[in-house]
Coordinates of C-alpha atoms in Angstrom, one line a residue:
M1 CA -39.3 -61.3 -141.6
K2 CA -37.6 -64.1 -141.9
A3 CA -38.8 -64.7 -145.8
S4 CA -36.7 -60.9 -146.0
R5 CA -34.0 -62.2 -143.9
L6 CA -33.4 -65.2 -146.6
D7 CA -33.8 -62.5 -149.5
S8 CA -30.9 -60.1 -147.8
L9 CA -28.7 -63.6 -147.8
D10 CA -29.3 -64.6 -151.0
R11 CA -28.3 -60.9 -152.5
T12 CA -25.4 -60.7 -149.9
A13 CA -24.2 -64.7 -151.3
R14 CA -25.0 -63.3 -154.8
L15 CA -22.6 -60.4 -154.0
L16 CA -19.9 -61.7 -152.4
R17 CA -19.8 -64.3 -155.3
G18 CA -19.4 -61.5 -157.8
R19 CA -16.7 -59.5 -156.0
A20 CA -14.6 -63.1 -155.6
N21 CA -14.8 -63.6 -159.5
R22 CA -14.3 -60.2 -160.4
H23 CA -11.0 -60.2 -158.2
A24 CA -9.8 -63.6 -159.7
W25 CA -10.2 -61.9 -163.4
F26 CA -8.2 -59.0 -162.1
G27 CA -5.6 -60.9 -161.0
L28 CA -6.0 -63.4 -164.1
S29 CA -5.4 -60.3 -166.2
L30 CA -2.8 -58.9 -164.5
S31 CA -0.6 -62.0 -164.0
L32 CA -0.9 -62.3 -168.0
A33 CA 0.5 -58.7 -168.3
A34 CA 3.7 -59.6 -165.9
I35 CA 4.3 -62.6 -168.2
V36 CA 4.3 -60.6 -171.6
I37 CA 5.9 -57.8 -170.2
A38 CA 8.9 -59.9 -168.8
T39 CA 9.2 -61.9 -172.0
L40 CA 9.7 -58.9 -174.0
L41 CA 11.9 -57.8 -171.8
A42 CA 14.3 -60.7 -171.5
S43 CA 14.4 -61.1 -175.5
G44 CA 15.3 -57.7 -176.0
Y45 CA 18.1 -57.8 -173.0
S46 CA 19.3 -61.8 -174.5
Y47 CA 18.7 -61.2 -178.0
G48 CA 18.2 -57.7 -179.0
D49 CA 15.1 -58.4 -180.8
Y50 CA 11.5 -59.4 -179.9
S51 CA 10.7 -61.5 -182.8
L52 CA 8.3 -65.1 -182.3
H53 CA 11.8 -66.9 -182.3
S54 CA 13.1 -65.0 -179.8
L55 CA 10.3 -65.1 -177.9
I56 CA 9.8 -68.5 -177.9
A57 CA 13.7 -69.3 -177.1
T58 CA 13.5 -66.4 -174.3
Q59 CA 10.4 -68.8 -172.5
S60 CA 12.5 -72.1 -173.1
E61 CA 15.9 -71.3 -171.3
N62 CA 14.8 -69.0 -168.6
P63 CA 13.5 -71.2 -165.6
A64 CA 12.2 -67.7 -163.8
L65 CA 9.2 -67.4 -166.3
W66 CA 8.0 -70.8 -165.6
L67 CA 7.0 -69.7 -162.5
L68 CA 5.4 -66.2 -163.5
D69 CA 4.0 -68.5 -166.4
C70 CA 1.9 -70.3 -163.8
M71 CA 0.2 -67.1 -162.0
P72 CA -2.7 -67.1 -164.6
L73 CA -3.6 -71.0 -163.5
L74 CA -3.1 -70.0 -159.7
F75 CA -5.7 -67.1 -160.0
L76 CA -8.0 -68.8 -161.6
V77 CA -8.4 -72.0 -158.7
W78 CA -7.7 -69.3 -156.3
G79 CA -10.8 -67.0 -157.3
Q80 CA -12.9 -70.7 -158.4
Y81 CA -12.1 -71.8 -154.6
I82 CA -13.0 -69.1 -153.1
G83 CA -16.6 -68.4 -154.7
T84 CA -17.0 -71.9 -153.8
V85 CA -16.3 -71.6 -150.3
M86 CA -18.2 -68.4 -150.4
S87 CA -21.4 -70.6 -152.5
Y88 CA -21.3 -73.5 -149.1
Q89 CA -21.0 -70.8 -146.8
A90 CA -24.2 -68.9 -148.0
G91 CA -26.0 -72.4 -148.8
A92 CA -25.6 -73.1 -145.0
M93 CA -26.8 -70.1 -143.5
V94 CA -30.0 -70.4 -146.2
L95 CA -30.8 -74.0 -145.0
D96 CA -29.7 -73.4 -141.4
E97 CA -32.7 -70.7 -142.2
T98 CA -34.6 -73.1 -143.7
R99 CA -34.9 -75.1 -140.8
E100 CA -35.7 -72.4 -138.8
L101 CA -38.5 -71.7 -140.6
R102 CA -39.5 -75.5 -141.2
D103 CA -39.8 -75.6 -137.2
E104 CA -41.2 -72.4 -136.4
A105 CA -44.0 -73.6 -139.0
S106 CA -44.4 -77.0 -137.4
R107 CA -44.7 -75.4 -134.0
L108 CA -47.3 -72.6 -135.2
Q109 CA -49.1 -75.6 -136.2
H110 CA -48.9 -77.9 -133.5
E111 CA -49.9 -75.1 -130.9
L112 CA -52.8 -74.4 -133.6
R113 CA -54.1 -77.9 -133.7
R114 CA -53.9 -77.7 -130.2
A115 CA -55.7 -74.8 -129.4
P116 CA -59.0 -74.4 -127.1
S117 CA -60.2 -73.1 -129.9
G118 CA -64.4 -74.2 -131.2
A119 CA -63.2 -76.4 -134.0
R120 CA -60.8 -78.5 -131.4
I121 CA -62.6 -79.0 -128.4
T122 CA -64.3 -82.2 -129.5
D123 CA -62.5 -84.7 -132.0
E124 CA -64.1 -87.4 -133.9
L125 CA -65.2 -89.4 -131.1
G126 CA -67.1 -86.4 -129.7
L127 CA -65.0 -86.4 -126.4
P128 CA -62.7 -83.7 -125.2
S129 CA -59.0 -83.4 -126.9
R130 CA -56.0 -83.3 -124.9
Q131 CA -56.2 -79.4 -124.7
A132 CA -60.2 -79.3 -123.7
L133 CA -58.5 -81.9 -120.2
L134 CA -56.0 -79.6 -119.6
D135 CA -57.8 -76.2 -120.1
H136 CA -60.7 -78.1 -117.9
L137 CA -58.1 -79.2 -114.6
R138 CA -57.4 -75.9 -115.0
V139 CA -60.6 -74.5 -113.7
A140 CA -61.3 -77.7 -112.2
V141 CA -58.1 -77.0 -109.3
G142 CA -58.2 -73.2 -110.1
S143 CA -58.9 -72.7 -106.1
G144 CA -55.6 -74.0 -105.5
D145 CA -56.9 -76.2 -102.6
A146 CA -58.5 -78.6 -104.8
Q147 CA -58.0 -82.1 -105.2
C148 CA -58.4 -85.0 -108.4
A149 CA -57.0 -88.0 -110.0
L150 CA -56.4 -88.4 -113.3
L151 CA -56.3 -91.6 -115.2
V152 CA -55.3 -92.2 -118.8
L153 CA -56.2 -95.8 -120.4
S154 CA -54.1 -97.4 -123.0
T155 CA -54.5 -100.8 -124.8
D156 CA -52.3 -103.7 -125.7
Q157 CA -54.0 -104.4 -128.9
Y158 CA -55.3 -101.8 -130.9
Q159 CA -52.2 -100.9 -132.8
D160 CA -52.3 -105.2 -134.2
L161 CA -56.2 -104.5 -134.8
L162 CA -55.2 -101.6 -137.2
L163 CA -52.8 -103.1 -139.4
S164 CA -54.8 -106.3 -139.5
Q165 CA -58.3 -105.0 -139.8
G166 CA -58.1 -101.9 -141.1
D167 CA -59.4 -98.5 -140.4
S168 CA -63.0 -99.1 -140.5
V169 CA -63.0 -102.0 -137.6
A170 CA -60.4 -100.1 -135.1
A171 CA -62.4 -96.9 -135.3
V172 CA -65.5 -99.3 -134.3
C173 CA -63.9 -100.7 -131.7
L174 CA -62.8 -97.2 -130.6
R175 CA -66.6 -96.2 -130.4
Q176 CA -67.3 -99.5 -128.5
L177 CA -64.3 -98.5 -126.3
R178 CA -65.6 -94.9 -125.4
D179 CA -69.3 -96.1 -124.9
R180 CA -67.5 -98.4 -121.8
L181 CA -65.8 -96.0 -120.6
H182 CA -68.8 -93.7 -120.3
A183 CA -71.1 -96.2 -118.9
A184 CA -67.9 -97.3 -116.4
L185 CA -67.6 -93.3 -114.8
D186 CA -70.5 -91.5 -113.1
D187 CA -71.9 -88.5 -114.5
S188 CA -69.6 -86.0 -112.7
S189 CA -66.4 -87.3 -114.3
M190 CA -65.1 -86.0 -117.5
L191 CA -63.6 -88.7 -120.5
A192 CA -61.2 -87.1 -123.0
H193 CA -59.6 -88.9 -125.9
L194 CA -56.3 -88.1 -126.6
G195 CA -55.6 -90.1 -129.9
H196 CA -55.6 -93.6 -130.8
D197 CA -56.6 -95.5 -127.7
H198 CA -55.2 -93.6 -125.7
F199 CA -58.3 -92.2 -123.2
A200 CA -58.1 -90.1 -120.2
A201 CA -61.0 -90.1 -117.3
L202 CA -61.0 -86.9 -115.0
L203 CA -62.5 -88.2 -111.8
A204 CA -65.5 -86.0 -109.9
L205 CA -63.5 -83.7 -107.5
P206 CA -62.8 -84.4 -104.6
A207 CA -60.7 -87.6 -105.6
D208 CA -57.8 -89.5 -103.4
E209 CA -55.8 -93.0 -104.7
D210 CA -58.6 -95.2 -103.1
A211 CA -61.3 -93.2 -105.7
A212 CA -58.7 -93.7 -108.2
L213 CA -58.1 -97.4 -107.7
H214 CA -62.0 -97.8 -107.3
A215 CA -62.8 -96.5 -110.5
A216 CA -60.0 -98.0 -112.3
E217 CA -61.0 -101.6 -110.9
R218 CA -65.2 -100.7 -112.5
I219 CA -63.3 -99.7 -115.7
Q220 CA -61.5 -102.9 -116.2
K221 CA -65.0 -104.9 -115.3
A222 CA -66.5 -102.9 -118.1
L223 CA -63.6 -104.3 -120.6
D224 CA -64.4 -107.8 -119.2
L225 CA -66.5 -108.8 -121.5
P226 CA -65.3 -108.7 -125.4
L227 CA -65.9 -105.7 -128.0
Q228 CA -68.6 -107.1 -131.2
V229 CA -67.7 -106.2 -134.3
G230 CA -70.3 -107.3 -136.5
R231 CA -70.3 -111.2 -136.5
S232 CA -66.6 -111.1 -134.7
A233 CA -65.9 -110.7 -131.0
I234 CA -62.9 -108.9 -130.4
S235 CA -60.8 -108.3 -126.7
L236 CA -58.8 -105.8 -125.4
R237 CA -56.7 -105.6 -123.0
A238 CA -56.3 -102.1 -120.8
S239 CA -53.5 -100.6 -119.2
I240 CA -54.7 -97.6 -117.0
G241 CA -52.0 -95.3 -115.3
I242 CA -53.2 -92.7 -112.2
A243 CA -51.7 -89.9 -111.1
L244 CA -52.9 -87.0 -108.5
Y245 CA -53.1 -83.6 -107.8
P246 CA -51.5 -81.9 -105.9
Q247 CA -49.7 -85.2 -104.6
H248 CA -47.5 -85.8 -107.9
A249 CA -47.4 -82.2 -110.1
S250 CA -48.2 -79.3 -109.6
D251 CA -49.4 -78.1 -112.3
M252 CA -51.9 -79.9 -115.3
E253 CA -49.2 -80.8 -117.9
T254 CA -47.2 -82.1 -115.3
L255 CA -50.1 -84.5 -114.1
L256 CA -51.0 -85.9 -117.1
R257 CA -47.2 -86.5 -118.5
H258 CA -46.8 -88.5 -114.9
A259 CA -50.5 -90.1 -115.8
E260 CA -49.1 -91.6 -119.1
S261 CA -45.7 -92.2 -117.6
A262 CA -47.8 -94.7 -115.0
T263 CA -49.6 -95.8 -118.3
Y264 CA -46.6 -97.0 -120.0
A265 CA -44.9 -98.5 -116.9
A266 CA -48.1 -100.9 -116.2
L267 CA -48.0 -101.5 -120.0
G268 CA -44.2 -102.5 -119.6
E269 CA -44.9 -104.6 -116.2
N270 CA -48.1 -105.9 -117.9
R271 CA -50.1 -104.7 -114.9
S272 CA -53.3 -103.7 -115.2
C273 CA -53.3 -100.3 -113.0
L274 CA -50.3 -98.5 -111.5
V275 CA -50.1 -95.3 -109.5
Y276 CA -47.4 -92.8 -110.7
S277 CA -44.5 -92.6 -108.5
A278 CA -41.2 -90.7 -109.3
T279 CA -38.8 -93.8 -109.8
M280 CA -40.8 -94.7 -113.1
D281 CA -39.4 -91.8 -114.8
Q282 CA -36.1 -92.9 -113.2
R283 CA -36.4 -96.6 -114.2
R284 CA -37.4 -95.3 -118.6
G285 CA -34.6 -93.2 -118.3
E286 CA -32.2 -95.5 -116.3
R287 CA -32.8 -98.0 -119.1
A288 CA -32.7 -96.3 -122.4
R289 CA -28.8 -95.2 -121.0
L290 CA -28.0 -98.9 -119.7
R291 CA -29.0 -100.2 -123.6
A292 CA -26.5 -97.4 -124.6
E293 CA -23.6 -98.2 -122.4
L294 CA -24.0 -101.6 -122.6
Y295 CA -23.7 -101.5 -126.5
G296 CA -19.8 -99.8 -125.6
A297 CA -19.8 -102.9 -122.8
L298 CA -20.1 -105.1 -125.9
H299 CA -17.4 -103.7 -128.3
H300 CA -14.7 -102.6 -125.4
D301 CA -14.4 -105.8 -123.1
G302 CA -16.6 -104.8 -120.9
L303 CA -18.4 -108.1 -119.9
G304 CA -17.3 -110.9 -118.2
G305 CA -18.3 -114.3 -117.0
D306 CA -18.2 -116.5 -114.1
Y307 CA -19.7 -120.4 -114.3
R308 CA -21.8 -122.0 -111.9
L309 CA -21.7 -125.9 -111.7
Q310 CA -24.8 -127.7 -112.2
C311 CA -23.7 -130.8 -110.8
A312 CA -25.6 -134.4 -111.5
L313 CA -27.8 -135.6 -108.7
Q314 CA -27.5 -139.5 -110.8
P315 CA -25.3 -141.3 -112.0
G316 CA -24.1 -141.6 -115.4
L317 CA -25.1 -137.8 -116.5
P318 CA -22.0 -135.3 -117.3
P319 CA -21.3 -132.4 -115.4
R320 CA -22.9 -128.8 -116.6
L321 CA -21.3 -125.2 -116.4
R322 CA -23.9 -122.5 -116.6
L323 CA -22.3 -119.2 -117.7
A324 CA -23.2 -116.2 -115.2
P325 CA -22.2 -113.4 -117.6
Y326 CA -21.2 -110.0 -115.6
W327 CA -20.9 -106.5 -116.3
D328 CA -18.0 -104.2 -115.1
H329 CA -19.9 -100.6 -115.6
P330 CA -17.6 -97.9 -115.4
K331 CA -20.2 -96.2 -112.4
R332 CA -22.3 -98.8 -111.0
G333 CA -19.8 -101.3 -110.2
R334 CA -20.2 -105.0 -111.1
L335 CA -23.8 -105.8 -112.8
E336 CA -25.0 -109.5 -112.5
E337 CA -27.0 -111.2 -115.3
A338 CA -30.5 -110.1 -114.4
D339 CA -29.7 -106.6 -114.3
F340 CA -28.5 -106.6 -117.9
I341 CA -29.8 -109.9 -119.7
E342 CA -33.5 -108.3 -120.2
L343 CA -32.2 -105.1 -121.6
P344 CA -31.8 -105.7 -125.1
N345 CA -35.1 -104.6 -127.1
H346 CA -33.6 -103.3 -130.6
L347 CA -32.3 -106.1 -132.9
S348 CA -29.0 -105.1 -133.4
L349 CA -28.3 -105.1 -129.4
T350 CA -30.3 -108.5 -129.1
H351 CA -28.3 -109.6 -131.9
G352 CA -24.9 -108.7 -130.1
L353 CA -24.7 -109.6 -126.6
S354 CA -26.6 -112.9 -128.1
L355 CA -23.3 -113.6 -129.8
W356 CA -20.9 -112.4 -127.1
L357 CA -23.0 -115.3 -124.4
L358 CA -22.6 -118.0 -127.4
R359 CA -19.0 -117.5 -128.4
E360 CA -17.8 -116.4 -124.9
G361 CA -19.5 -120.1 -123.6
L362 CA -18.5 -122.4 -126.4
N363 CA -15.2 -120.9 -126.7
R364 CA -14.5 -122.5 -123.3
I365 CA -16.2 -125.0 -123.0
A366 CA -14.7 -126.1 -126.4
Q367 CA -11.1 -125.7 -125.1
W368 CA -12.4 -127.4 -121.3
R369 CA -13.6 -130.6 -123.2
Q370 CA -10.2 -131.1 -125.0
T371 CA -8.0 -130.1 -122.2
S372 CA -9.9 -132.4 -119.2
H373 CA -11.4 -135.5 -118.0
H374 CA -14.7 -134.0 -118.4
A375 CA -15.5 -134.7 -122.3
A376 CA -18.7 -134.6 -122.5
L377 CA -19.0 -131.0 -120.1
G378 CA -22.1 -129.3 -120.6
L379 CA -22.7 -125.8 -121.4
V380 CA -26.2 -124.1 -120.0
L381 CA -26.8 -120.5 -121.4
R382 CA -30.0 -117.9 -120.8
L383 CA -29.9 -115.6 -123.9
P384 CA -31.8 -112.4 -124.2
D385 CA -35.8 -112.6 -123.9
A386 CA -35.8 -110.8 -127.4
A387 CA -33.9 -113.4 -128.7
A388 CA -37.0 -115.8 -128.8
V389 CA -38.7 -113.2 -131.1
Q390 CA -36.2 -112.0 -132.8
L391 CA -33.2 -113.9 -134.0
D392 CA -33.4 -116.6 -136.3
L393 CA -31.7 -119.0 -133.8
A394 CA -31.5 -121.9 -135.1
E395 CA -29.1 -121.0 -138.0
I396 CA -26.8 -118.7 -135.3
I397 CA -26.3 -120.9 -132.9
L398 CA -25.6 -124.2 -135.2
R399 CA -23.8 -122.9 -137.2
L400 CA -21.2 -121.7 -134.1
I401 CA -21.6 -125.0 -132.4
R402 CA -20.3 -126.5 -135.6
S403 CA -17.1 -123.8 -135.9
H404 CA -16.6 -124.9 -132.4
D405 CA -16.7 -128.7 -133.2
L406 CA -19.1 -129.4 -130.3
P407 CA -22.0 -131.8 -130.4
A408 CA -25.4 -129.8 -130.5
S409 CA -26.5 -131.9 -126.9
A410 CA -23.6 -129.8 -125.3
L411 CA -25.7 -126.5 -125.2
T412 CA -28.7 -126.6 -123.2
L413 CA -30.3 -123.1 -123.6
E414 CA -32.7 -121.8 -120.9
W415 CA -35.6 -119.6 -121.4
P416 CA -38.2 -118.0 -119.1
E417 CA -42.1 -118.5 -119.3
S418 CA -43.0 -115.5 -120.6
A419 CA -40.3 -115.2 -123.2
L420 CA -41.4 -118.5 -124.5
I421 CA -45.3 -117.3 -124.6
A422 CA -44.2 -114.1 -126.8
A423 CA -42.5 -115.9 -129.8
D424 CA -44.9 -116.4 -132.1
E425 CA -45.3 -119.6 -134.1
A426 CA -42.2 -119.5 -136.4
H427 CA -40.1 -118.7 -133.7
R428 CA -41.3 -121.5 -131.7
L429 CA -40.3 -123.6 -135.1
N430 CA -37.4 -122.2 -135.0
L431 CA -37.0 -123.2 -131.2
A432 CA -38.3 -126.9 -132.2
A433 CA -35.6 -127.2 -134.8
L434 CA -32.8 -126.2 -132.7
R435 CA -34.4 -129.4 -130.5
E436 CA -34.1 -131.9 -133.5
A437 CA -30.5 -130.7 -133.9
G438 CA -29.7 -132.1 -130.7
V439 CA -29.8 -128.4 -128.4
H440 CA -31.3 -129.0 -125.2
L441 CA -34.3 -126.3 -124.4
A442 CA -35.2 -125.6 -120.5
V443 CA -38.0 -123.3 -119.6
S444 CA -36.5 -121.6 -116.1
G445 CA -38.8 -120.1 -113.0
V446 CA -41.4 -123.2 -112.9
G447 CA -43.7 -122.9 -110.0
A448 CA -42.5 -119.1 -109.4
P449 CA -45.8 -116.9 -108.5
G450 CA -47.2 -115.9 -111.3
T451 CA -45.8 -118.8 -113.3
S452 CA -48.3 -121.8 -114.6
A453 CA -47.2 -125.0 -113.3
Q454 CA -48.0 -127.1 -116.6
C455 CA -45.8 -124.2 -118.5
A456 CA -43.8 -127.3 -119.5
L457 CA -46.2 -128.7 -121.6
Y458 CA -47.1 -125.9 -123.9
F459 CA -43.6 -125.5 -125.4
P460 CA -40.8 -127.5 -127.2
V461 CA -38.6 -128.1 -123.9
D462 CA -36.8 -130.6 -122.7
E463 CA -35.7 -129.6 -119.0
A464 CA -37.9 -128.1 -116.4
Q465 CA -35.6 -125.8 -113.8
L466 CA -37.9 -125.4 -110.8
S467 CA -38.0 -122.3 -108.7
P468 CA -35.9 -121.5 -105.4
R469 CA -38.9 -120.0 -104.2
L470 CA -40.7 -123.2 -104.8
L471 CA -37.9 -124.9 -102.6
G472 CA -38.3 -122.4 -100.1
K473 CA -41.6 -122.9 -99.7
A474 CA -41.1 -126.6 -99.6
L475 CA -39.0 -126.5 -96.5
Q476 CA -41.9 -124.3 -95.1
E477 CA -44.9 -125.9 -95.8
T478 CA -45.8 -129.7 -96.0
A479 CA -48.8 -128.9 -98.7
A480 CA -45.8 -126.8 -100.6
A481 CA -43.6 -130.0 -100.2
H482 CA -46.4 -132.0 -101.6
A483 CA -46.8 -130.1 -104.5
L484 CA -42.9 -130.0 -105.4
H485 CA -42.7 -134.1 -105.2
G486 CA -46.0 -134.5 -107.5
L487 CA -45.0 -131.7 -109.4
I488 CA -41.5 -133.0 -110.1
R489 CA -43.6 -137.3 -110.7
E490 CA -45.5 -135.3 -113.6
L491 CA -42.2 -133.8 -115.1
R492 CA -40.2 -137.2 -115.1
E493 CA -43.5 -138.9 -116.5
R494 CA -43.2 -136.3 -119.8
G495 CA -39.5 -137.9 -119.5
Q496 CA -38.2 -134.1 -119.1
C497 CA -35.3 -133.2 -116.9
V498 CA -35.7 -131.6 -113.3
V499 CA -32.8 -128.6 -112.6
F500 CA -32.6 -127.2 -109.2
S501 CA -31.6 -124.0 -108.8
G502 CA -30.9 -122.0 -105.3
V503 CA -29.9 -125.1 -103.5
D504 CA -27.8 -122.6 -101.5
D505 CA -28.0 -124.8 -98.0
A506 CA -27.9 -128.0 -96.6
R507 CA -32.3 -128.6 -96.0
T508 CA -32.6 -127.8 -99.5
Q509 CA -29.8 -130.2 -100.3
Q510 CA -31.5 -132.5 -98.0
L511 CA -34.7 -131.9 -99.8
I512 CA -33.9 -132.1 -103.3
A513 CA -31.8 -135.6 -102.4
Q514 CA -35.3 -137.3 -101.4
T515 CA -36.8 -136.3 -105.3
D516 CA -35.9 -137.6 -108.8
G517 CA -34.2 -134.5 -109.9
Q518 CA -30.9 -134.8 -112.7
Y519 CA -29.1 -131.4 -112.0
A520 CA -28.9 -128.7 -109.0
E521 CA -26.7 -125.6 -109.0
G522 CA -26.3 -123.1 -105.6
A523 CA -23.9 -122.2 -102.9
A524 CA -24.3 -125.3 -101.4
I525 CA -22.5 -127.0 -105.0
R526 CA -20.2 -124.3 -105.5
H527 CA -19.9 -121.3 -105.9
P528 CA -19.9 -119.5 -109.1
M529 CA -16.1 -119.8 -110.5
S530 CA -14.2 -117.9 -112.2
P531 CA -12.6 -119.1 -115.8
A532 CA -9.2 -119.5 -114.2
A533 CA -11.4 -121.6 -111.3
V534 CA -12.7 -123.5 -113.7
E535 CA -9.9 -124.7 -114.8
R536 CA -8.3 -125.6 -111.3
W537 CA -11.5 -127.5 -110.6
L538 CA -11.1 -129.5 -113.9
R539 CA -7.5 -130.4 -113.2
Q540 CA -8.5 -132.0 -110.2
P541 CA -8.5 -136.2 -110.1
A542 CA -12.4 -137.1 -111.4
V543 CA -14.3 -139.2 -108.2

């Protein structure tokens, strides 16, 4: 049917082009005849004869004939134009129909591939395919009052393994992963392969959240032992998403999609297991929209910056200002740094936001150092986490520092431990080059839950910014206070600067006064200042 429609379109296009060309030639013939007749009549009226000399003289002396002489050319151009337009329209219609044919063929091929035919019930691992799993789910809950739990598993390292070791090694790992999953599940559960390193497990009915979490724990324990490929041991970390029927979905396709959403959320949050919630889909959609809107904010002056004073706790240290960017979102209102600093995940957005932060901070500091008595004023910046693994920071930052006629020591860059861990060897060398040039590097959040108190040992950093939660814990518990003082002594013995953040009340101020720290920031020190407020502060006499 589609092919016959294409043939019909092609015939119609040829017919219309032919008619347009015939009409153009007909108009051309009429205009030529009109020129000949008009020239003969004018020559006979003016000269009384029709010789070649009189015809040429008539043409050269009569301006009205000049316009008539242009008519053949106009008819010719008109015909070609009409033919071109009709050819373009016909080509566009054929292209649309061809695209529809391709889409239809792709859809049919996709449906055929997923159809529950005998050849597609199992895949190359001998496990049920996605469609077979959905069919089994429909049968299992066909009564309408049944419950079930669906687990979807994915790994972090499979893609890297595939690229570095090749298909054969990846296939061996998948077979071993299949065997481990079979061993972790009971005989009444169903294991399916969704493609690549994605597996799904349907627990025996009935199954609730507790049973699903217990099964996920058994699976993780089964994967604790590294896989063996030849003489090499390979460790695969898995993330598991759980969705329950009918709590999380009313049909099987939605149930599987929600279980996969929970898996992706677990991968993104570096969690071993997560149970689906509606906020997961909302968060994924919201982050995508925010990233797109952040592009617009960067190009339409949607970002601004306040400055937090980092007060020196020891004599001889210059004061510093930490840039605290904010985003005046048209719908969400003011978004603080923590709401968008981790949004960039593509190179262009990471580069754009990093450049904005660097230019905003360096422009202000260069101006304030020249116009105030604080000639050694320093700047503290936190760049997007992705900048540590995507950008050639040494070249970008050192070029900007030189362009603002600032010493490299005027800038301190903050990084959370997770960003430093994610950086590969090449990018760590890049950070080390910045440090060698004089830029100070700081690791933030030291002492927070989920971070290592020794993380500053393993990275090329000059400073450690202690977590406000550690300070709060030290105010409440004697053991935490001893741990805080011990950590500060260890950092100082290594020659690292200690910075306190979140110093928001008098009790915390008293606590840090008893330590050997260098800088502190928070509401008890000074509230965030706008650029205009910073200029007023700078005009105050030096103490």
